[in-house]
Amino acid sequence: MDVLSDVLAVTRTGRPRSARVRWHAPWGQEFSAAPGSAGFQVILQGSCWLLPPDAGPVRLLAGDVVFLPHGSGHTLADSPERLVAAPVCGPDDHEPHEVYVSDSVDRSGEGGPATVVLCGAYRLAPSRAHPLLQTLPDLVHLPAHPDRHPELRSVVQLLAAELENPRLGTDAVVPGLLDTLLLYILRIWFNGQPARGDATGWAAALNDPPVTAAIHAIHRDPAAPWTVAKLAAEAGLSRAPFARRFAVLVGQPPLGYLTWWRMTTAARLLLTSDAPLRSIATQVGYTSEFAFAHAFKRTHGSAPGTYRRNN
């Protein structure tokens, strides 16, 4: 798997939630902060205003996509001056059998212009949060443009159709479409970051071919006996320049990231499989179960068996 797909595979947990909601002006809806989740809003019809708690209002038009990678609280309303008195909406408001909610009307509206929004949230595992996601801004706004991001528009249209008219297979289709939506949002944002010679962080790392080659190698085969020299060879650089370049862009040394990724992968395997500890240790590059357990406890604060039982 590529790096971005890998990051989402280990970070996402549970089933994503989504709803297609119709409001008639005047209206306003507050969405509570939800640490440990990422939210999105897609304007399908009409227009509205996004009211962040610590920034000015943002005009949203049909086709706009808003992504809140850290679960920040916010408000949507038909007007930037709207005083919102409606109940706060949280990611866990719906019962498990109502994960996907079709058309809903705000009864407080007075028949004014309609706004239709596709809103939803992804649950993230804080213990496996990848630094790539942690470096994203609180708000990612992708304005609609007829000549840009056709793949994003396509998945939004498919999601809207499934939620407006649920049919056989909708419960299987929607989670896959939601994951695809998340991938497209992140891909577009990272690809849109300007390439600057002095830039650091994951956006810069993923736009740097040598560092990206080394990261891909780690993700492709975390069990391999990697050394700085071997990773430098993957990057096409000599050892010392590679180590400096990797540390500056990624924020930690190559072997530090390797260990962190191995332990993050192990944590996912512990929770999603019944594989014995020895097998998981081997899959993440440890021939000794004792050495694996020691490294895992140092990273996650508990032994692998305890972690599996308590999560």
Short mmCIF file of C-alpha atoms in Angstrom, two decimals, residues 41-269:
data_model
loop_
_atom_site.label_atom_id
_atom_site.label_comp_id
_atom_site.label_asym_id
_atom_site.label_seq_id
_atom_site.Cartn_x
_atom_site.Cartn_y
_atom_site.Cartn_z
CA GLN A 41 -19.40 19.04 5.16
CA VAL A 42 -20.25 19.00 1.45
CA ILE A 43 -22.69 21.54 0.05
CA LEU A 44 -24.90 19.69 -2.43
CA GLN A 45 -27.45 22.42 -3.14
CA GLY A 46 -27.82 26.09 -2.32
CA SER A 47 -25.34 27.97 -0.16
CA CYS A 48 -24.59 28.69 3.48
CA TRP A 49 -22.01 30.06 5.87
CA LEU A 50 -19.44 28.18 7.90
CA LEU A 51 -18.94 29.86 11.27
CA PRO A 52 -15.73 28.65 12.96
CA PRO A 53 -15.43 29.54 16.65
CA ASP A 54 -12.10 31.36 16.30
CA ALA A 55 -12.19 32.75 12.77
CA GLY A 56 -14.35 34.80 10.45
CA PRO A 57 -17.32 33.36 8.54
CA VAL A 58 -16.65 31.43 5.32
CA ARG A 59 -19.12 31.51 2.42
CA LEU A 60 -19.86 28.01 1.09
CA LEU A 61 -21.41 27.36 -2.31
CA ALA A 62 -22.79 24.25 -3.99
CA GLY A 63 -19.96 21.80 -4.59
CA ASP A 64 -17.71 23.14 -1.83
CA VAL A 65 -16.10 20.58 0.48
CA VAL A 66 -15.03 21.37 4.05
CA PHE A 67 -12.85 18.95 6.01
CA LEU A 68 -12.13 19.30 9.73
CA PRO A 69 -9.33 16.79 10.43
CA HIS A 70 -9.22 17.43 14.19
CA GLY A 71 -12.95 17.34 14.87
CA SER A 72 -13.18 21.08 15.49
CA GLY A 73 -16.52 22.50 16.58
CA HIS A 74 -18.26 24.76 14.06
CA THR A 75 -21.63 26.07 12.91
CA LEU A 76 -23.42 26.10 9.58
CA ALA A 77 -26.10 28.71 8.98
CA ASP A 78 -27.98 30.49 6.22
CA SER A 79 -26.55 33.83 7.36
CA PRO A 80 -23.28 34.89 9.05
CA GLU A 81 -25.36 36.82 11.62
CA ARG A 82 -27.62 33.89 12.50
CA LEU A 83 -28.01 33.24 16.24
CA VAL A 84 -28.13 29.47 16.59
CA ALA A 85 -30.40 28.07 19.28
CA ALA A 86 -30.94 24.59 17.85
CA PRO A 87 -29.58 21.56 19.75
CA VAL A 88 -25.92 20.82 19.16
CA CYS A 89 -25.23 17.95 16.78
CA GLY A 90 -22.54 15.42 17.81
CA PRO A 91 -21.00 12.44 16.02
CA ASP A 92 -22.79 9.91 18.24
CA ASP A 93 -26.30 11.34 18.08
CA HIS A 94 -27.73 8.55 15.92
CA GLU A 95 -28.46 5.01 17.05
CA PRO A 96 -26.26 2.28 15.50
CA HIS A 97 -29.02 1.25 13.07
CA GLU A 98 -29.35 4.88 11.93
CA VAL A 99 -25.73 5.45 10.93
CA TYR A 100 -26.76 6.63 7.48
CA VAL A 101 -29.61 9.14 7.68
CA SER A 102 -31.44 10.17 4.53
CA ASP A 103 -33.20 13.46 3.85
CA SER A 104 -34.06 15.44 6.99
CA VAL A 105 -35.82 18.80 7.25
CA ASP A 106 -35.24 21.43 9.91
CA ARG A 107 -38.80 22.09 11.09
CA SER A 108 -37.87 25.54 12.39
CA GLY A 109 -37.41 26.83 8.87
CA GLU A 110 -40.01 29.11 7.33
CA GLY A 111 -39.98 27.85 3.77
CA GLY A 112 -37.05 29.96 2.64
CA PRO A 113 -34.39 28.87 0.14
CA ALA A 114 -33.19 25.30 0.70
CA THR A 115 -29.65 24.19 1.43
CA VAL A 116 -28.75 20.51 1.18
CA VAL A 117 -25.62 19.34 2.96
CA LEU A 118 -23.82 16.00 3.09
CA CYS A 119 -22.27 15.89 6.54
CA GLY A 120 -20.39 13.16 8.36
CA ALA A 121 -17.53 12.06 10.55
CA TYR A 122 -14.75 9.49 10.71
CA ARG A 123 -13.62 7.98 14.00
CA LEU A 124 -9.84 8.04 14.49
CA ALA A 125 -7.75 6.04 16.95
CA PRO A 126 -5.75 8.58 19.03
CA SER A 127 -3.13 5.98 19.99
CA ARG A 128 -2.41 5.35 16.29
CA ALA A 129 -2.68 8.95 15.06
CA HIS A 130 -0.16 9.46 12.28
CA PRO A 131 1.84 12.73 12.30
CA LEU A 132 0.77 13.23 8.68
CA LEU A 133 -2.80 13.90 9.89
CA GLN A 134 -1.68 15.84 12.94
CA THR A 135 0.03 18.46 10.76
CA LEU A 136 -3.16 19.31 8.85
CA PRO A 137 -4.81 22.67 9.59
CA ASP A 138 -8.03 22.80 11.62
CA LEU A 139 -10.00 23.58 8.47
CA VAL A 140 -9.47 22.43 4.88
CA HIS A 141 -11.76 24.21 2.40
CA LEU A 142 -11.87 22.90 -1.17
CA PRO A 143 -13.98 25.35 -3.20
CA ALA A 144 -16.01 23.98 -6.08
CA HIS A 145 -14.52 24.43 -9.53
CA PRO A 146 -16.01 22.96 -12.73
CA ASP A 147 -12.60 22.07 -14.17
CA ARG A 148 -10.93 20.71 -11.03
CA HIS A 149 -11.17 17.55 -8.94
CA PRO A 150 -13.61 15.54 -11.12
CA GLU A 151 -12.99 12.43 -9.02
CA LEU A 152 -14.07 14.27 -5.86
CA ARG A 153 -17.26 15.48 -7.54
CA SER A 154 -18.00 11.95 -8.71
CA VAL A 155 -17.76 10.35 -5.27
CA VAL A 156 -19.86 13.15 -3.75
CA GLN A 157 -22.57 12.57 -6.36
CA LEU A 158 -22.56 8.82 -5.69
CA LEU A 159 -22.81 9.36 -1.94
CA ALA A 160 -25.64 11.85 -2.30
CA ALA A 161 -27.56 9.45 -4.55
CA GLU A 162 -27.17 6.51 -2.14
CA LEU A 163 -28.27 8.55 0.87
CA GLU A 164 -31.20 10.17 -0.92
CA ASN A 165 -32.49 6.86 -2.25
CA PRO A 166 -31.22 3.90 -0.16
CA ARG A 167 -31.42 0.57 -1.95
CA LEU A 168 -30.16 -2.97 -1.63
CA GLY A 169 -26.45 -2.79 -0.85
CA THR A 170 -26.42 0.82 0.37
CA ASP A 171 -25.00 -0.18 3.77
CA ALA A 172 -22.06 -1.79 1.96
CA VAL A 173 -21.56 0.96 -0.61
CA VAL A 174 -21.64 4.02 1.66
CA PRO A 175 -18.68 3.16 3.96
CA GLY A 176 -16.46 2.53 0.95
CA LEU A 177 -17.53 5.80 -0.66
CA LEU A 178 -16.88 7.68 2.59
CA ASP A 179 -13.36 6.25 2.80
CA THR A 180 -12.81 7.19 -0.84
CA LEU A 181 -14.03 10.72 -0.13
CA LEU A 182 -11.51 11.03 2.71
CA LEU A 183 -8.66 9.81 0.50
CA TYR A 184 -9.55 12.27 -2.27
CA ILE A 185 -9.78 15.20 0.15
CA LEU A 186 -6.34 14.44 1.61
CA ARG A 187 -4.77 13.76 -1.77
CA ILE A 188 -6.04 17.07 -3.17
CA TRP A 189 -4.87 19.02 -0.14
CA PHE A 190 -1.36 17.54 -0.09
CA ASN A 191 -0.97 17.91 -3.85
CA GLY A 192 -2.01 21.54 -3.57
CA GLN A 193 0.67 22.56 -1.09
CA PRO A 194 3.26 24.88 -2.66
CA ALA A 195 6.72 23.42 -3.15
CA ARG A 196 9.17 25.67 -1.30
CA GLY A 197 12.83 24.99 -0.74
CA ASP A 198 12.57 25.82 2.96
CA ALA A 199 9.34 23.87 3.59
CA THR A 200 9.27 21.10 6.21
CA GLY A 201 6.63 18.73 7.50
CA TRP A 202 4.69 15.93 5.88
CA ALA A 203 3.38 17.97 2.98
CA ALA A 204 6.99 18.71 2.02
CA ALA A 205 8.10 15.13 2.74
CA LEU A 206 5.47 13.64 0.43
CA ASN A 207 6.59 16.03 -2.32
CA ASP A 208 10.25 15.08 -1.89
CA PRO A 209 11.04 12.02 -4.07
CA PRO A 210 14.05 10.69 -2.07
CA VAL A 211 12.31 10.89 1.30
CA THR A 212 9.07 9.55 -0.15
CA ALA A 213 10.95 6.57 -1.61
CA ALA A 214 12.34 5.73 1.84
CA ILE A 215 8.95 6.12 3.52
CA HIS A 216 7.34 3.90 0.89
CA ALA A 217 10.02 1.28 1.50
CA ILE A 218 9.27 1.28 5.25
CA HIS A 219 5.54 0.98 4.65
CA ARG A 220 5.94 -1.63 1.93
CA ASP A 221 7.97 -3.96 4.15
CA PRO A 222 8.18 -2.88 7.81
CA ALA A 223 9.65 -6.27 8.75
CA ALA A 224 12.74 -5.82 6.58
CA PRO A 225 16.05 -5.36 8.45
CA TRP A 226 16.29 -1.70 7.55
CA THR A 227 19.33 0.38 8.37
CA VAL A 228 19.94 4.03 7.59
CA ALA A 229 22.31 2.94 4.81
CA LYS A 230 19.67 0.67 3.23
CA LEU A 231 17.02 3.35 3.38
CA ALA A 232 19.47 5.86 1.92
CA ALA A 233 20.01 3.45 -0.98
CA GLU A 234 16.24 3.37 -1.55
CA ALA A 235 16.30 7.16 -1.60
CA GLY A 236 19.27 7.30 -3.96
CA LEU A 237 21.37 9.34 -1.52
CA SER A 238 24.43 8.76 0.58
CA ARG A 239 23.85 7.93 4.26
CA ALA A 240 24.54 11.24 6.03
CA PRO A 241 22.72 13.60 3.63
CA PHE A 242 19.74 11.24 3.57
CA ALA A 243 19.52 11.04 7.38
CA ARG A 244 19.63 14.84 7.68
CA ARG A 245 17.07 15.36 4.92
CA PHE A 246 14.67 12.77 6.37
CA ALA A 247 14.88 14.18 9.91
CA VAL A 248 14.31 17.76 8.75
CA LEU A 249 11.25 16.94 6.64
CA VAL A 250 9.62 14.16 8.68
CA GLY A 251 10.52 15.48 12.12
CA GLN A 252 12.32 12.40 13.38
CA PRO A 253 15.26 10.20 12.28
CA PRO A 254 14.65 7.39 9.77
CA LEU A 255 14.98 4.57 12.33
CA GLY A 256 12.83 6.48 14.80
CA TYR A 257 10.03 6.62 12.24
CA LEU A 258 10.61 2.96 11.36
CA THR A 259 10.14 1.90 15.00
CA TRP A 260 7.08 4.10 15.41
CA TRP A 261 5.47 2.67 12.26
CA ARG A 262 6.24 -0.89 13.31
CA MET A 263 4.60 -0.36 16.70
CA THR A 264 1.60 1.41 15.14
CA THR A 265 1.16 -1.48 12.70
CA ALA A 266 1.47 -3.95 15.56
CA ALA A 267 -1.22 -2.14 17.54
CA ARG A 268 -3.63 -2.43 14.61
CA LEU A 269 -2.85 -6.12 14.17
#
